[in-house]
mmCIF file of C-alpha atoms in Angstrom:
data_model
loop_
_atom_site.group_PDB
_atom_site.id
_atom_site.type_symbol
_atom_site.label_atom_id
_atom_site.label_comp_id
_atom_site.label_asym_id
_atom_site.label_seq_id
_atom_site.Cartn_x
_atom_site.Cartn_y
_atom_site.Cartn_z
ATOM 1 C CA MET A 13 -0.005 0.002 0.005
ATOM 2 C CA ARG A 14 1.358 3.443 -0.902
ATOM 3 C CA ARG A 15 2.081 5.749 2.018
ATOM 4 C CA ALA A 16 -0.524 8.289 0.824
ATOM 5 C CA ASP A 17 -3.141 5.543 0.684
ATOM 6 C CA ARG A 18 -2.164 4.369 4.162
ATOM 7 C CA LEU A 19 -2.481 7.902 5.575
ATOM 8 C CA PHE A 20 -5.918 8.184 3.986
ATOM 9 C CA GLN A 21 -6.894 4.782 5.447
ATOM 10 C CA LEU A 22 -5.626 5.903 8.856
ATOM 11 C CA ILE A 23 -7.868 8.968 8.709
ATOM 12 C CA GLN A 24 -10.804 6.782 7.672
ATOM 13 C CA ILE A 25 -10.268 4.383 10.585
ATOM 14 C CA LEU A 26 -10.054 7.255 13.069
ATOM 15 C CA ARG A 27 -13.189 8.858 11.569
ATOM 16 C CA ARG A 28 -15.323 5.765 12.118
ATOM 17 C CA LYS A 29 -14.192 5.137 15.710
ATOM 18 C CA ASN A 30 -15.742 7.100 18.586
ATOM 19 C CA LEU A 31 -13.177 6.114 21.201
ATOM 20 C CA PRO A 32 -9.393 6.471 21.047
ATOM 21 C CA VAL A 33 -7.685 3.727 19.034
ATOM 22 C CA THR A 34 -4.298 2.447 20.142
ATOM 23 C CA ALA A 35 -1.299 2.306 17.837
ATOM 24 C CA ALA A 36 -1.361 -1.492 18.187
ATOM 25 C CA GLN A 37 -4.962 -1.654 16.954
ATOM 26 C CA LEU A 38 -4.189 0.696 14.071
ATOM 27 C CA ALA A 39 -1.043 -1.267 13.183
ATOM 28 C CA GLU A 40 -2.988 -4.513 13.127
ATOM 29 C CA GLU A 41 -5.738 -3.121 10.916
ATOM 30 C CA LEU A 42 -3.322 -1.486 8.498
ATOM 31 C CA GLU A 43 -0.859 -4.413 8.663
ATOM 32 C CA VAL A 44 2.124 -2.236 9.574
ATOM 33 C CA SER A 45 4.285 -1.796 12.674
ATOM 34 C CA LYS A 46 3.410 0.419 15.621
ATOM 35 C CA ARG A 47 6.462 2.539 14.771
ATOM 36 C CA THR A 48 4.952 3.182 11.316
ATOM 37 C CA ILE A 49 1.735 4.318 12.983
ATOM 38 C CA TYR A 50 3.699 6.745 15.182
ATOM 39 C CA TRP A 51 5.387 8.199 12.090
ATOM 40 C CA ASP A 52 2.103 8.398 10.198
ATOM 41 C CA VAL A 53 0.303 10.121 13.074
ATOM 42 C CA ALA A 54 3.165 12.640 13.346
ATOM 43 C CA ASP A 55 2.970 13.196 9.582
ATOM 44 C CA LEU A 56 -0.798 13.776 9.738
ATOM 45 C CA ALA A 57 -0.339 16.229 12.628
ATOM 46 C CA GLY A 58 2.296 18.030 10.530
ATOM 47 C CA GLN A 59 -0.292 18.342 7.754
ATOM 48 C CA ARG A 60 -2.692 19.944 10.232
ATOM 49 C CA VAL A 61 -4.969 16.924 10.557
ATOM 50 C CA PRO A 62 -6.279 17.270 14.146
ATOM 51 C CA VAL A 63 -5.244 13.905 15.592
ATOM 52 C CA GLU A 64 -5.750 13.942 19.374
ATOM 53 C CA GLY A 65 -4.007 11.629 21.827
ATOM 54 C CA GLU A 66 -0.558 10.184 22.100
ATOM 55 C CA ALA A 67 1.418 6.977 22.120
ATOM 56 C CA GLY A 68 0.181 4.616 24.828
ATOM 57 C CA THR A 69 -3.275 6.160 25.262
ATOM 58 C CA GLY A 70 -4.685 5.990 21.766
ATOM 59 C CA TYR A 71 -5.573 8.353 18.972
ATOM 60 C CA ARG A 72 -8.773 9.923 17.708
ATOM 61 C CA LEU A 73 -9.720 12.644 15.265
ATOM 62 C CA SER A 74 -11.100 15.907 16.550
ATOM 63 C CA PRO A 75 -14.914 15.652 16.230
ATOM 64 C CA ASP A 76 -15.095 18.786 14.082
ATOM 65 C CA TYR A 77 -12.584 17.518 11.491
ATOM 66 C CA ASP A 78 -13.961 16.968 8.027
ATOM 67 C CA MET A 79 -12.030 16.046 4.920
ATOM 68 C CA PRO A 80 -12.549 18.556 2.143
ATOM 69 C CA LEU A 81 -13.038 16.104 -0.713
ATOM 70 C CA LEU A 82 -15.248 13.066 -1.057
ATOM 71 C CA MET A 83 -12.864 10.307 -2.104
ATOM 72 C CA PHE A 84 -13.563 6.608 -2.536
ATOM 73 C CA THR A 85 -11.387 3.583 -3.136
ATOM 74 C CA ALA A 86 -12.385 1.103 -5.832
ATOM 75 C CA GLU A 87 -13.643 -1.302 -3.131
ATOM 76 C CA GLU A 88 -15.732 1.417 -1.470
ATOM 77 C CA LEU A 89 -17.322 2.314 -4.817
ATOM 78 C CA GLU A 90 -18.153 -1.335 -5.426
ATOM 79 C CA ALA A 91 -19.756 -1.560 -1.969
ATOM 80 C CA ILE A 92 -21.787 1.587 -2.679
ATOM 81 C CA PHE A 93 -22.838 0.293 -6.093
ATOM 82 C CA LEU A 94 -23.855 -3.071 -4.653
ATOM 83 C CA GLY A 95 -25.886 -1.370 -1.916
ATOM 84 C CA ILE A 96 -27.618 0.899 -4.423
ATOM 85 C CA GLU A 97 -28.453 -2.058 -6.659
ATOM 86 C CA LEU A 98 -29.961 -3.906 -3.693
ATOM 87 C CA VAL A 99 -32.022 -0.868 -2.628
ATOM 88 C CA LYS A 100 -33.323 -0.458 -6.184
ATOM 89 C CA GLN A 101 -34.878 -3.932 -5.908
ATOM 90 C CA LEU A 102 -36.514 -3.417 -2.510
ATOM 91 C CA PRO A 103 -40.300 -3.373 -2.198
ATOM 92 C CA ASP A 104 -40.162 0.371 -1.435
ATOM 93 C CA ALA A 105 -40.611 2.619 -4.452
ATOM 94 C CA THR A 106 -39.446 5.783 -2.685
ATOM 95 C CA LEU A 107 -36.190 4.228 -1.480
ATOM 96 C CA ALA A 108 -35.582 2.738 -4.918
ATOM 97 C CA ASN A 109 -36.011 6.136 -6.566
ATOM 98 C CA ASN A 110 -33.688 7.718 -3.985
ATOM 99 C CA ALA A 111 -31.071 5.078 -4.831
ATOM 100 C CA TYR A 112 -30.954 6.440 -8.395
ATOM 101 C CA ASP A 113 -30.452 9.954 -6.963
ATOM 102 C CA VAL A 114 -27.571 8.752 -4.765
ATOM 103 C CA LEU A 115 -25.911 7.103 -7.753
ATOM 104 C CA SER A 116 -26.235 10.326 -9.734
ATOM 105 C CA LYS A 117 -24.715 12.405 -6.919
ATOM 106 C CA ILE A 118 -21.809 10.024 -6.461
ATOM 107 C CA SER A 119 -21.214 9.910 -10.225
ATOM 108 C CA SER A 120 -20.880 13.686 -10.280
ATOM 109 C CA VAL A 121 -18.072 13.805 -7.687
ATOM 110 C CA ILE A 122 -15.864 10.773 -8.404
ATOM 111 C CA PRO A 123 -12.854 11.039 -10.711
ATOM 112 C CA LYS A 124 -13.386 10.014 -14.332
ATOM 113 C CA LYS A 125 -10.958 7.088 -13.971
ATOM 114 C CA LEU A 126 -13.282 5.520 -11.357
ATOM 115 C CA MET A 127 -16.530 6.040 -13.335
ATOM 116 C CA CYS A 128 -16.088 2.630 -14.998
ATOM 117 C CA LEU A 129 -16.508 1.022 -11.558
ATOM 118 C CA LEU A 130 -20.097 2.265 -11.487
ATOM 119 C CA SER A 131 -20.948 1.578 -15.127
ATOM 120 C CA ASP A 132 -19.056 -1.715 -15.466
ATOM 121 C CA SER A 133 -18.881 -3.007 -11.906
ATOM 122 C CA ALA A 134 -17.185 -6.234 -10.876
ATOM 123 C CA VAL A 135 -20.092 -6.889 -8.478
ATOM 124 C CA ALA A 136 -23.766 -7.421 -9.262
ATOM 125 C CA VAL A 137 -27.090 -8.233 -7.675
ATOM 126 C CA LYS A 138 -29.138 -11.133 -9.007
ATOM 127 C CA PRO A 139 -32.253 -9.675 -10.628
ATOM 128 C CA ASN A 140 -35.416 -10.408 -8.725
ATOM 129 C CA ASP A 141 -38.029 -11.974 -10.983
ATOM 130 C CA ALA A 142 -40.773 -12.145 -8.346
ATOM 131 C CA GLU A 143 -43.847 -9.989 -8.673
ATOM 132 C CA ILE A 144 -43.467 -7.368 -5.980
ATOM 133 C CA ILE A 145 -45.959 -4.891 -4.578
ATOM 134 C CA LYS A 146 -43.961 -1.732 -3.834
ATOM 135 C CA PRO A 147 -45.722 0.206 -1.091
ATOM 136 C CA ASP A 148 -44.766 3.798 -0.367
ATOM 137 C CA THR A 149 -43.318 3.594 3.126
ATOM 138 C CA ARG A 150 -42.002 7.154 3.205
ATOM 139 C CA GLU A 151 -44.459 8.270 5.915
ATOM 140 C CA ILE A 152 -43.561 5.296 8.074
ATOM 141 C CA ARG A 153 -39.829 6.039 7.756
ATOM 142 C CA ILE A 154 -40.471 9.698 8.639
ATOM 143 C CA ALA A 155 -42.477 8.632 11.705
ATOM 144 C CA ILE A 156 -39.614 6.396 12.811
ATOM 145 C CA ARG A 157 -37.085 9.231 12.439
ATOM 146 C CA GLU A 158 -39.412 11.630 14.305
ATOM 147 C CA ASN A 159 -40.233 9.022 16.979
ATOM 148 C CA ARG A 160 -44.004 9.399 16.631
ATOM 149 C CA LYS A 161 -47.046 7.129 16.332
ATOM 150 C CA ILE A 162 -48.993 6.590 13.111
ATOM 151 C CA LEU A 163 -52.402 5.261 12.107
ATOM 152 C CA LEU A 164 -52.202 2.161 9.887
ATOM 153 C CA GLU A 165 -54.994 0.639 7.890
ATOM 154 C CA TYR A 166 -54.338 -2.798 6.490
ATOM 155 C CA ARG A 167 -56.121 -5.809 5.104
ATOM 156 C CA ALA A 168 -55.479 -9.125 6.833
ATOM 157 C CA VAL A 169 -55.213 -12.478 5.067
ATOM 158 C CA ASP A 170 -58.928 -13.124 5.718
ATOM 159 C CA ASN A 171 -59.748 -9.820 3.907
ATOM 160 C CA VAL A 172 -60.780 -8.053 7.135
ATOM 161 C CA VAL A 173 -59.705 -4.411 7.219
ATOM 162 C CA SER A 174 -58.081 -3.266 10.470
ATOM 163 C CA ARG A 175 -57.072 0.170 11.713
ATOM 164 C CA ARG A 176 -54.475 0.559 14.421
ATOM 165 C CA VAL A 177 -52.345 3.257 15.947
ATOM 166 C CA VAL A 178 -48.800 1.938 16.183
ATOM 167 C CA TRP A 179 -45.424 3.260 17.225
ATOM 168 C CA PRO A 180 -43.118 2.192 14.377
ATOM 169 C CA ILE A 181 -39.644 1.159 15.458
ATOM 170 C CA ILE A 182 -37.959 -0.144 12.322
ATOM 171 C CA LEU A 183 -38.691 -1.191 8.751
ATOM 172 C CA GLY A 184 -37.005 -4.402 7.682
ATOM 173 C CA TYR A 185 -36.525 -5.451 4.063
ATOM 174 C CA ASP A 186 -35.595 -8.413 1.996
ATOM 175 C CA LEU A 187 -35.894 -8.427 -1.772
ATOM 176 C CA THR A 188 -39.602 -9.252 -1.792
ATOM 177 C CA ASN A 189 -41.020 -8.101 1.536
ATOM 178 C CA CYS A 190 -41.204 -5.153 3.808
ATOM 179 C CA LEU A 191 -41.693 -5.827 7.525
ATOM 180 C CA LEU A 192 -42.738 -3.201 10.026
ATOM 181 C CA ILE A 193 -41.755 -3.711 13.642
ATOM 182 C CA ALA A 194 -43.964 -1.556 15.815
#
């Protein structure tokens, strides 16, 4: 791994951790020595990356630090693409449409040399041939985010219509079903 890539990976690891991470943990994840981590942390600090902590106690990024550019590795782009392709097949029309928007936004900010990873990806999702009813669950997702109850009207298997006030907790998905836990 090039040093620049390793420094970027080091920043990414520190960004996703809430607690200080020891040099030993960083060295293990990056497959380098602790001494290399010490040098890399000193180099980042010299480049004005706000790494807090010290050898022996662990390191973390200042909570207000934000990298100026949105950069992805090839593997990260493949993970994003795979996730978007899965969401496009979910039984939720609103989320599927938003997946197209995400793909468009990402396409507009990645370098041209990585565009082929989105258009000609090495990963794919098996197309779902099942007939799927795609309910609009936008209001349910909003209620979950806002932590509020909603009124549901649904038809049971025996064709009896029921109305209930529920407190939605989470929406679960597989490729053919949407499950509300409330």
